[in-house]
Amino acid sequence: MKVTILVIYFILIVGLGIYSWLKIKEPSDYFVAGKRSGFWQISGSLLATVLGGSAILGTVNLTKDQSWAAAWYLLAASFGLWLLVPLVGKVNRLGKYTLTNLLGQFYGETARKAASIIIPLAWTGIVAAQVIASAKILFSFFALPYEQGVLLSGAVFILYTLIGGQISIIKTDFVQSFIILFGVILTAFFLWDMPERVPEFSKAFPFNDQFSGINLLILVLTFSSTFMVGPDIYSRVFCAKDEKTARQSVRLVASILIPFAFILAYVGVFAFSHLPEENMEGSAALIEVINFYLPEWIAGLMAAALLSAVLSSADTTLLTSSMILSELLNPDINNARSLKQTRYFIILSGIISVLIALKVTSIIGTLLLALAFYSGAFLVPLVAALTNLRVNQRLSILAMIAGGLIALGGKIIADYYGSDVGNWMIVSAFAVNAGILLIPERKIDP
C-alpha cells in the first residue's frame, strides 16, 4: 500500500513537472514563473518551502531533548514571516530575480558579487539538510541504506529542478503543501486517542532545562531572521503578480505555522514517550510513530507528504542558489545563456550537497550551521537597506564577512563544545555587523 501511494504521488508530481516544462517560453518563466502567480499559488509554494523535511523531521526529533519547547522552531519561522510583512511590498516592487540583485541596488556591484559567492556557499548546507532528510525518510519507510538514499535523493532533486524551474516548483508546491498539512494533521488525529503518557505542557513550555531564554534569542537571531531576509523566501515574493498578493500570502503562511508548530511538537513528545529508544536509532521519530501506530494507507500518505516537504524545499533552495551564481557572471540573467549557466550550477550545487550529506547526517545541525552564517552576514545589511537606514556602503562587504564568520564560529562552539561563549559570540556577530555599517563614511575632497 505504501509503495502504491508513493508511485501515484510521483506520477502526479512528474506529470505536473513535465507539463510545466512545456509552458516555459522565456527565461523569466523559468526564474520567476513569469511573475504571474496568484494568492493561492504563492501561499502554497511558500508554505511548502518553509515546511521542508528538515523542519518537519527536525522539529519532531528536537522533542527528545527539548520536549514541548521544540515548537519554538516553527514558531520562530512564523515570527520571521510576520517581521517580513511590512517589508514585503518593497521587496516585491524592487526585486527582480534574486536577493543579491536587490542587495546590489543598495550597496553596489562589488557587494552584489561578494554576496553572490557567500550566499550559495551557505545555502549548499540547506540543500544538504534536505538530502539528509530525504535519505532518512527512505531508510525509515523502505529500509533503503542511507548512502543509497542520499544518492537517489540528490539525483531526483537535481533532475526535477532542471526540468521545469520556477513554473514547475510553483505548481507542484501548491499540491505538496496540502499533502503535507493533511498528512501531519491526520497523524496527530490518530494519535490523539492513544494512551496519554506525554510530558505536561505547562512544565516544558515555553522553557525547560534544555531550552532557555538565551536559546530562544539565538533561534530568533539565526533562524527567524532567515525568513525575514532569506533568498528562498524572497524567491516566492518575486514570483507574486503584485505586492498585495505577496503580503497576503506571507500573512496566511505565518498564521498557519503557529498551530502547526504545536501539532508537530505533540507528535514528537508522543513518539519519545511511547516508543523504545532503540527504535529511533538511525531513523526519525515521526516515521517510527507512523510505522508503529498508524494504518498502512496513512503511512503511505505520510511517506508522500514527507518526501513532498523535502522536495519542495530542496528544489526552491537549489534553483535560487544556482540563479545567484549565474548572476555572478551576468547581472541580468533574463537570457538564454544565463538560463543554461543556471542549469549547470544546479548540477554542481546538487553534487556538492550530496557529498556533504554523505559525510554529515544531522538534519538540524547542518541546517542551523548554514543559517547562522547566513543570518550573521546578511540580516543587518538587508534590514538597513529595506528600512532606508543610512550606512557605510564601502564597508558593507567587511560587515557581511565579519558578521557571518563570527556567527558561524559561535554556533560551532555552542553546538560542539556546549559553551555559552558560543551563544554570546552569535549575539555579538550582529552587533559587529551593525557597528561596521554605522561607521561614518569619510568625505573625499574633490
Short mmCIF file of C-alpha atoms in Angstrom, two decimals:
data_model
loop_
_atom_site.label_atom_id
_atom_site.label_comp_id
_atom_site.label_asym_id
_atom_site.label_seq_id
_atom_site.Cartn_x
_atom_site.Cartn_y
_atom_site.Cartn_z
CA MET A 1 0.00 0.00 0.00
CA LYS A 2 2.81 2.44 0.91
CA VAL A 3 4.59 1.81 -2.36
CA THR A 4 1.36 2.16 -4.38
CA ILE A 5 0.52 5.53 -2.84
CA LEU A 6 4.08 6.71 -3.35
CA VAL A 7 4.06 5.67 -7.03
CA ILE A 8 0.77 7.54 -7.61
CA TYR A 9 2.23 10.61 -5.92
CA PHE A 10 5.38 10.56 -8.06
CA ILE A 11 3.37 10.10 -11.26
CA LEU A 12 1.31 13.18 -10.31
CA ILE A 13 4.37 15.28 -9.47
CA VAL A 14 6.33 14.21 -12.57
CA GLY A 15 3.28 14.87 -14.73
CA LEU A 16 2.95 18.39 -13.36
CA GLY A 17 6.68 18.92 -13.82
CA ILE A 18 6.62 17.89 -17.48
CA TYR A 19 3.50 19.99 -18.11
CA SER A 20 5.25 22.99 -16.56
CA TRP A 21 8.37 22.37 -18.65
CA LEU A 22 6.27 22.65 -21.80
CA LYS A 23 4.97 26.01 -20.58
CA ILE A 24 8.43 27.62 -20.41
CA LYS A 25 8.62 30.16 -23.24
CA GLU A 26 11.34 32.52 -21.95
CA PRO A 27 13.94 32.68 -19.14
CA SER A 28 11.67 34.70 -16.82
CA ASP A 29 9.21 31.77 -16.83
CA TYR A 30 11.99 29.52 -15.55
CA PHE A 31 13.29 32.02 -12.97
CA VAL A 32 10.13 33.64 -11.51
CA ALA A 33 7.24 31.76 -13.18
CA GLY A 34 6.63 34.79 -15.38
CA LYS A 35 5.80 36.83 -12.25
CA ARG A 36 2.15 35.84 -12.74
CA SER A 37 1.45 33.69 -9.66
CA GLY A 38 -1.67 34.40 -7.62
CA PHE A 39 -2.50 34.25 -3.91
CA TRP A 40 -3.13 30.52 -3.57
CA GLN A 41 -0.11 29.56 -5.66
CA ILE A 42 2.27 31.78 -3.70
CA SER A 43 0.76 30.74 -0.36
CA GLY A 44 1.03 27.03 -1.18
CA SER A 45 4.55 27.34 -2.50
CA LEU A 46 5.74 29.44 0.44
CA LEU A 47 4.21 27.01 2.94
CA ALA A 48 5.75 24.00 1.20
CA THR A 49 9.13 25.76 1.13
CA VAL A 50 9.03 26.53 4.86
CA LEU A 51 7.82 23.06 5.82
CA GLY A 52 10.77 21.20 4.40
CA GLY A 53 11.83 17.78 5.59
CA SER A 54 14.37 19.42 7.88
CA ALA A 55 11.58 21.45 9.54
CA ILE A 56 9.16 18.57 10.00
CA LEU A 57 11.53 15.74 10.93
CA GLY A 58 13.83 18.13 12.78
CA THR A 59 11.08 19.59 14.97
CA VAL A 60 9.83 16.14 15.95
CA ASN A 61 13.36 14.91 16.74
CA LEU A 62 14.09 18.01 18.83
CA THR A 63 11.35 17.00 21.26
CA LYS A 64 13.62 14.22 22.55
CA ASP A 65 15.66 16.82 24.45
CA GLN A 66 13.51 19.95 24.37
CA SER A 67 10.04 18.38 24.81
CA TRP A 68 7.22 20.84 24.03
CA ALA A 69 9.73 23.69 23.64
CA ALA A 70 10.63 22.20 20.24
CA ALA A 71 7.54 24.04 18.99
CA TRP A 72 9.67 27.19 19.09
CA TYR A 73 11.41 26.00 15.92
CA LEU A 74 8.36 26.66 13.71
CA LEU A 75 7.09 29.46 15.92
CA ALA A 76 10.38 31.22 15.19
CA ALA A 77 9.75 30.73 11.46
CA SER A 78 6.30 32.27 11.87
CA PHE A 79 7.80 35.23 13.77
CA GLY A 80 10.28 35.83 10.96
CA LEU A 81 7.48 35.91 8.38
CA TRP A 82 5.49 38.39 10.47
CA LEU A 83 8.57 40.62 10.54
CA LEU A 84 8.70 40.36 6.74
CA VAL A 85 5.09 41.56 6.27
CA PRO A 86 5.82 45.33 6.46
CA LEU A 87 8.80 44.91 4.11
CA VAL A 88 7.28 42.53 1.57
CA GLY A 89 5.80 45.27 -0.63
CA LYS A 90 9.20 46.89 -1.15
CA VAL A 91 10.82 43.50 -1.78
CA ASN A 92 8.25 42.65 -4.44
CA ARG A 93 8.45 46.10 -6.03
CA LEU A 94 12.24 46.36 -6.22
CA GLY A 95 13.19 42.70 -6.57
CA LYS A 96 13.65 41.16 -9.98
CA TYR A 97 15.03 37.61 -9.82
CA THR A 98 17.24 37.19 -6.74
CA LEU A 99 18.04 38.68 -3.36
CA THR A 100 21.59 39.54 -4.46
CA ASN A 101 20.22 41.70 -7.27
CA LEU A 102 18.17 43.55 -4.64
CA LEU A 103 21.22 43.85 -2.40
CA GLY A 104 23.26 45.32 -5.24
CA GLN A 105 20.76 48.15 -5.67
CA PHE A 106 21.62 49.38 -2.17
CA TYR A 107 25.31 48.51 -1.72
CA GLY A 108 26.70 48.49 -5.24
CA GLU A 109 28.12 45.99 -7.71
CA THR A 110 31.05 44.82 -5.56
CA ALA A 111 28.74 43.95 -2.66
CA ARG A 112 26.41 42.11 -5.04
CA LYS A 113 29.25 39.97 -6.36
CA ALA A 114 30.50 39.20 -2.86
CA ALA A 115 27.01 38.16 -1.78
CA SER A 116 26.69 36.03 -4.93
CA ILE A 117 29.58 33.94 -3.63
CA ILE A 118 28.74 33.91 0.08
CA ILE A 119 25.02 33.04 -0.16
CA PRO A 120 25.37 29.92 -2.37
CA LEU A 121 28.11 28.63 -0.04
CA ALA A 122 25.77 28.90 2.93
CA TRP A 123 22.74 27.64 1.03
CA THR A 124 24.54 24.49 -0.07
CA GLY A 125 24.20 23.38 3.54
CA ILE A 126 20.44 23.96 3.35
CA VAL A 127 20.15 21.71 0.28
CA ALA A 128 22.32 19.13 2.03
CA ALA A 129 19.91 19.16 5.00
CA GLN A 130 17.05 18.28 2.65
CA VAL A 131 19.08 15.45 1.09
CA ILE A 132 19.81 14.10 4.58
CA ALA A 133 16.12 14.30 5.49
CA SER A 134 15.07 12.51 2.30
CA ALA A 135 17.62 9.73 2.84
CA LYS A 136 16.32 9.19 6.38
CA ILE A 137 12.74 9.04 5.12
CA LEU A 138 13.67 6.40 2.54
CA PHE A 139 15.57 4.43 5.18
CA SER A 140 12.72 4.54 7.68
CA PHE A 141 9.88 3.70 5.29
CA PHE A 142 11.60 1.39 2.83
CA ALA A 143 14.81 0.26 4.61
CA LEU A 144 16.94 1.81 1.84
CA PRO A 145 20.54 2.19 3.10
CA TYR A 146 21.41 5.80 3.98
CA GLU A 147 24.16 6.22 1.35
CA GLN A 148 21.90 4.91 -1.42
CA GLY A 149 19.12 7.18 -0.19
CA VAL A 150 21.44 10.19 -0.38
CA LEU A 151 22.48 9.39 -3.95
CA LEU A 152 18.91 8.69 -5.09
CA SER A 153 17.52 11.81 -3.40
CA GLY A 154 20.25 14.03 -4.82
CA ALA A 155 19.65 12.72 -8.33
CA VAL A 156 15.88 13.33 -8.08
CA PHE A 157 16.33 16.85 -6.67
CA ILE A 158 18.75 17.83 -9.41
CA LEU A 159 16.69 16.35 -12.25
CA TYR A 160 13.40 17.78 -11.02
CA THR A 161 14.83 21.28 -10.58
CA LEU A 162 16.44 21.15 -14.03
CA ILE A 163 13.22 20.25 -15.81
CA GLY A 164 10.70 22.96 -15.05
CA GLY A 165 12.35 25.65 -12.96
CA GLN A 166 10.07 28.02 -11.07
CA ILE A 167 6.90 27.21 -13.05
CA SER A 168 7.20 23.57 -12.07
CA ILE A 169 8.05 24.42 -8.46
CA ILE A 170 5.11 26.82 -8.00
CA LYS A 171 2.57 24.37 -9.43
CA THR A 172 3.79 21.27 -7.59
CA ASP A 173 4.36 23.12 -4.31
CA PHE A 174 0.68 24.09 -4.29
CA VAL A 175 -0.26 20.39 -4.35
CA GLN A 176 2.51 19.41 -1.96
CA SER A 177 1.50 21.93 0.70
CA PHE A 178 -1.91 20.30 1.05
CA ILE A 179 -0.38 16.82 1.18
CA ILE A 180 1.98 17.96 3.95
CA LEU A 181 -0.73 19.63 6.06
CA PHE A 182 -3.26 16.83 5.62
CA GLY A 183 -0.74 14.08 6.34
CA VAL A 184 0.66 15.56 9.56
CA ILE A 185 -2.73 16.64 10.93
CA LEU A 186 -4.19 13.19 10.17
CA THR A 187 -1.28 11.58 12.02
CA ALA A 188 -1.86 13.76 15.10
CA PHE A 189 -5.59 12.99 14.95
CA PHE A 190 -5.00 9.23 15.04
CA LEU A 191 -2.52 9.55 17.90
CA TRP A 192 -4.89 11.68 19.97
CA ASP A 193 -6.92 8.65 21.14
CA MET A 194 -3.82 6.69 22.17
CA PRO A 195 -2.95 6.25 25.88
CA GLU A 196 -1.58 9.54 27.20
CA ARG A 197 1.92 9.42 28.65
CA VAL A 198 3.26 12.70 27.33
CA PRO A 199 5.10 15.39 29.33
CA GLU A 200 2.89 18.05 30.86
CA PHE A 201 2.75 21.06 28.56
CA SER A 202 2.99 23.74 31.26
CA LYS A 203 6.17 22.20 32.70
CA ALA A 204 8.02 22.05 29.36
CA PHE A 205 6.83 25.18 27.51
CA PRO A 206 7.91 27.91 26.95
CA PHE A 207 11.20 26.98 28.66
CA ASN A 208 12.77 23.99 30.36
CA ASP A 209 16.19 22.67 31.38
CA GLN A 210 17.13 22.00 27.74
CA PHE A 211 15.72 25.18 26.19
CA SER A 212 16.28 28.52 27.89
CA GLY A 213 15.70 32.17 27.09
CA ILE A 214 19.17 32.52 25.55
CA ASN A 215 18.42 29.55 23.28
CA LEU A 216 15.29 31.34 22.08
CA LEU A 217 17.25 34.53 21.44
CA ILE A 218 19.79 32.62 19.34
CA LEU A 219 16.98 30.88 17.44
CA VAL A 220 15.35 34.21 16.64
CA LEU A 221 18.62 35.79 15.52
CA THR A 222 19.85 32.89 13.39
CA PHE A 223 16.60 31.24 12.27
CA SER A 224 13.68 33.70 12.41
CA SER A 225 15.83 36.25 10.60
CA THR A 226 16.26 33.98 7.57
CA PHE A 227 12.50 34.10 6.97
CA MET A 228 12.67 37.87 7.03
CA VAL A 229 15.62 38.15 4.62
CA GLY A 230 16.06 34.66 3.12
CA PRO A 231 16.71 34.15 -0.61
CA ASP A 232 14.31 31.21 -0.80
CA ILE A 233 11.53 33.22 0.85
CA TYR A 234 12.21 36.21 -1.42
CA SER A 235 12.08 33.93 -4.45
CA ARG A 236 8.39 33.29 -3.62
CA VAL A 237 7.77 37.03 -3.21
CA PHE A 238 9.40 37.76 -6.58
CA CYS A 239 7.01 35.29 -8.26
CA ALA A 240 3.89 37.06 -6.97
CA LYS A 241 1.93 39.06 -9.51
CA ASP A 242 1.69 42.09 -7.21
CA GLU A 243 2.52 43.44 -3.74
CA LYS A 244 -0.92 42.67 -2.29
CA THR A 245 -0.68 39.02 -3.31
CA ALA A 246 2.75 38.65 -1.77
CA ARG A 247 1.76 40.33 1.51
CA GLN A 248 -1.44 38.30 1.94
CA SER A 249 0.42 35.05 1.23
CA VAL A 250 3.09 35.77 3.82
CA ARG A 251 0.42 36.58 6.42
CA LEU A 252 -1.50 33.38 5.72
CA VAL A 253 1.55 31.13 5.99
CA ALA A 254 2.76 32.88 9.15
CA SER A 255 -0.65 32.20 10.70
CA ILE A 256 -0.75 28.53 9.67
CA LEU A 257 2.67 27.84 11.19
CA ILE A 258 1.54 28.75 14.72
CA PRO A 259 -0.89 25.84 15.34
CA PHE A 260 1.20 23.54 13.12
CA ALA A 261 4.22 24.06 15.43
CA PHE A 262 2.29 22.60 18.38
CA ILE A 263 0.85 19.73 16.30
CA LEU A 264 4.37 18.64 15.34
CA ALA A 265 5.59 19.05 18.92
CA TYR A 266 2.72 16.83 20.12
CA VAL A 267 3.65 14.09 17.65
CA GLY A 268 7.24 14.34 18.87
CA VAL A 269 6.54 14.14 22.61
CA PHE A 270 4.18 11.24 21.90
CA ALA A 271 6.90 9.41 19.98
CA PHE A 272 9.55 9.73 22.66
CA SER A 273 7.04 8.87 25.39
CA HIS A 274 5.71 5.70 23.76
CA LEU A 275 8.46 4.13 21.67
CA PRO A 276 11.63 2.46 22.96
CA GLU A 277 14.79 4.46 22.36
CA GLU A 278 16.38 1.70 20.29
CA ASN A 279 13.61 2.12 17.70
CA MET A 280 14.87 5.63 16.98
CA GLU A 281 18.41 4.62 16.10
CA GLY A 282 19.26 5.72 12.54
CA SER A 283 15.64 6.66 11.88
CA ALA A 284 13.26 9.56 12.55
CA ALA A 285 10.83 9.68 15.46
CA LEU A 286 7.89 10.83 13.32
CA ILE A 287 8.28 7.93 10.91
CA GLU A 288 8.65 5.37 13.70
CA VAL A 289 5.35 6.54 15.20
CA ILE A 290 3.67 6.29 11.81
CA ASN A 291 5.01 2.78 11.13
CA PHE A 292 4.17 1.53 14.63
CA TYR A 293 0.73 3.04 15.32
CA LEU A 294 -0.99 4.04 12.11
CA PRO A 295 -2.71 2.07 9.29
CA GLU A 296 -0.55 1.33 6.26
CA TRP A 297 -2.52 3.66 3.97
CA ILE A 298 -1.75 6.57 6.27
CA ALA A 299 1.90 5.51 6.34
CA GLY A 300 1.91 5.68 2.54
CA LEU A 301 0.27 9.09 2.60
CA MET A 302 2.84 10.34 5.12
CA ALA A 303 5.70 8.96 3.05
CA ALA A 304 4.40 11.07 0.17
CA ALA A 305 3.83 14.06 2.48
CA LEU A 306 7.34 13.97 3.91
CA LEU A 307 9.01 13.50 0.55
CA SER A 308 6.85 16.37 -0.71
CA ALA A 309 8.16 18.53 2.12
CA VAL A 310 11.75 17.68 1.29
CA LEU A 311 11.36 18.13 -2.46
CA SER A 312 9.58 21.47 -2.18
CA SER A 313 12.34 22.97 -0.03
CA ALA A 314 15.21 21.38 -1.93
CA ASP A 315 14.11 22.48 -5.40
CA THR A 316 13.44 26.07 -4.32
CA THR A 317 16.76 26.34 -2.50
CA LEU A 318 18.74 24.67 -5.25
CA LEU A 319 17.25 26.84 -8.00
CA THR A 320 17.63 30.07 -6.01
CA SER A 321 21.25 29.35 -5.15
CA SER A 322 22.05 28.50 -8.78
CA MET A 323 20.39 31.67 -10.07
CA ILE A 324 22.53 33.71 -7.68
CA LEU A 325 25.67 32.04 -9.01
CA SER A 326 24.56 32.74 -12.57
CA GLU A 327 24.07 36.40 -11.68
CA LEU A 328 27.69 36.47 -10.57
CA LEU A 329 28.65 36.01 -14.22
CA ASN A 330 25.93 38.25 -15.65
CA PRO A 331 23.86 40.73 -13.59
CA ASP A 332 20.92 40.43 -16.00
CA ILE A 333 20.08 36.72 -16.22
CA ASN A 334 17.00 37.13 -18.40
CA ASN A 335 18.63 35.49 -21.41
CA ALA A 336 19.21 32.02 -22.86
CA ARG A 337 22.91 31.96 -21.96
CA SER A 338 22.26 32.63 -18.27
CA LEU A 339 19.49 30.04 -18.29
CA LYS A 340 21.98 27.44 -19.48
CA GLN A 341 24.53 28.56 -16.87
CA THR A 342 21.91 28.29 -14.14
CA ARG A 343 21.23 24.69 -15.10
CA TYR A 344 24.96 23.91 -14.92
CA PHE A 345 25.07 25.42 -11.43
CA ILE A 346 22.06 23.33 -10.38
CA ILE A 347 24.04 20.21 -11.21
CA LEU A 348 27.21 21.46 -9.49
CA SER A 349 25.46 22.68 -6.33
CA GLY A 350 23.41 19.50 -6.14
CA ILE A 351 26.51 17.29 -6.34
CA ILE A 352 28.29 19.28 -3.60
CA SER A 353 25.20 18.99 -1.38
CA VAL A 354 25.16 15.22 -1.89
CA LEU A 355 28.82 14.97 -0.89
CA ILE A 356 28.09 16.95 2.30
CA ALA A 357 25.11 14.70 3.08
CA LEU A 358 27.31 11.60 2.75
CA LYS A 359 29.63 12.96 5.47
CA VAL A 360 27.14 14.71 7.80
CA THR A 361 23.91 13.05 8.94
CA SER A 362 22.45 15.64 11.35
CA ILE A 363 19.49 17.43 9.74
CA ILE A 364 19.05 20.28 12.20
CA GLY A 365 22.77 20.59 12.88
CA THR A 366 23.59 21.07 9.19
CA LEU A 367 20.69 23.46 8.71
CA LEU A 368 21.39 25.70 11.69
CA LEU A 369 25.14 25.97 10.97
CA ALA A 370 24.38 27.24 7.46
CA LEU A 371 21.69 29.60 8.70
CA ALA A 372 23.89 31.00 11.47
CA PHE A 373 26.48 32.06 8.90
CA TYR A 374 23.86 33.49 6.55
CA SER A 375 21.96 35.46 9.19
CA GLY A 376 25.14 36.83 10.75
CA ALA A 377 26.23 38.10 7.36
CA PHE A 378 23.04 39.45 5.79
CA LEU A 379 20.33 40.24 8.35
CA VAL A 380 21.66 43.65 9.37
CA PRO A 381 22.64 44.89 5.85
CA LEU A 382 19.32 43.86 4.30
CA VAL A 383 17.15 45.29 7.07
CA ALA A 384 19.16 48.52 6.92
CA ALA A 385 18.65 48.70 3.16
CA LEU A 386 14.92 47.94 3.22
CA THR A 387 14.29 50.48 6.00
CA ASN A 388 16.39 53.20 4.29
CA LEU A 389 18.89 53.39 7.15
CA ARG A 390 21.99 55.44 6.32
CA VAL A 391 25.04 53.15 6.40
CA ASN A 392 28.64 52.98 5.20
CA GLN A 393 28.29 51.26 1.83
CA ARG A 394 32.05 50.97 1.34
CA LEU A 395 32.34 48.75 4.41
CA SER A 396 29.33 46.55 3.60
CA ILE A 397 31.41 43.59 2.42
CA LEU A 398 33.59 43.70 5.55
CA ALA A 399 30.43 43.84 7.71
CA MET A 400 28.94 40.80 5.93
CA ILE A 401 32.06 38.66 6.16
CA ALA A 402 32.82 39.59 9.79
CA GLY A 403 29.23 39.03 10.92
CA GLY A 404 28.94 35.70 9.10
CA LEU A 405 32.22 34.26 10.35
CA ILE A 406 31.67 35.31 13.97
CA ALA A 407 28.15 33.83 13.98
CA LEU A 408 29.39 30.60 12.40
CA GLY A 409 32.24 30.31 14.88
CA GLY A 410 29.88 30.94 17.77
CA LYS A 411 27.44 28.29 16.52
CA ILE A 412 30.21 25.71 16.23
CA ILE A 413 31.47 26.46 19.75
CA ALA A 414 27.95 26.38 21.22
CA ASP A 415 26.91 23.13 19.48
CA TYR A 416 30.09 21.08 19.66
CA TYR A 417 31.60 22.33 22.91
CA GLY A 418 28.47 23.28 24.82
CA SER A 419 29.89 26.64 25.81
CA ASP A 420 27.80 29.75 26.49
CA VAL A 421 30.68 31.70 24.97
CA GLY A 422 29.47 30.49 21.58
CA ASN A 423 25.96 31.86 22.15
CA TRP A 424 27.31 35.28 23.10
CA MET A 425 29.58 35.21 20.05
CA ILE A 426 26.48 34.76 17.88
CA VAL A 427 24.79 37.73 19.52
CA SER A 428 27.95 39.82 19.11
CA ALA A 429 28.09 38.96 15.38
CA PHE A 430 25.04 41.13 14.71
CA ALA A 431 26.43 43.94 16.85
CA VAL A 432 29.76 43.82 15.00
CA ASN A 433 27.97 43.80 11.64
CA ALA A 434 25.86 46.82 12.62
CA GLY A 435 28.85 48.61 14.18
CA ILE A 436 30.88 48.36 10.97
CA LEU A 437 27.98 49.56 8.83
CA LEU A 438 27.40 52.56 11.10
CA ILE A 439 30.99 53.82 10.87
CA PRO A 440 30.68 57.27 9.22
CA GLU A 441 31.92 57.45 5.66
CA ARG A 442 34.90 59.71 5.04
CA LYS A 443 34.23 62.52 2.66
CA ILE A 444 36.79 62.67 -0.12
CA ASP A 445 37.80 66.20 -1.02
CA PRO A 446 37.50 66.99 -4.75
#
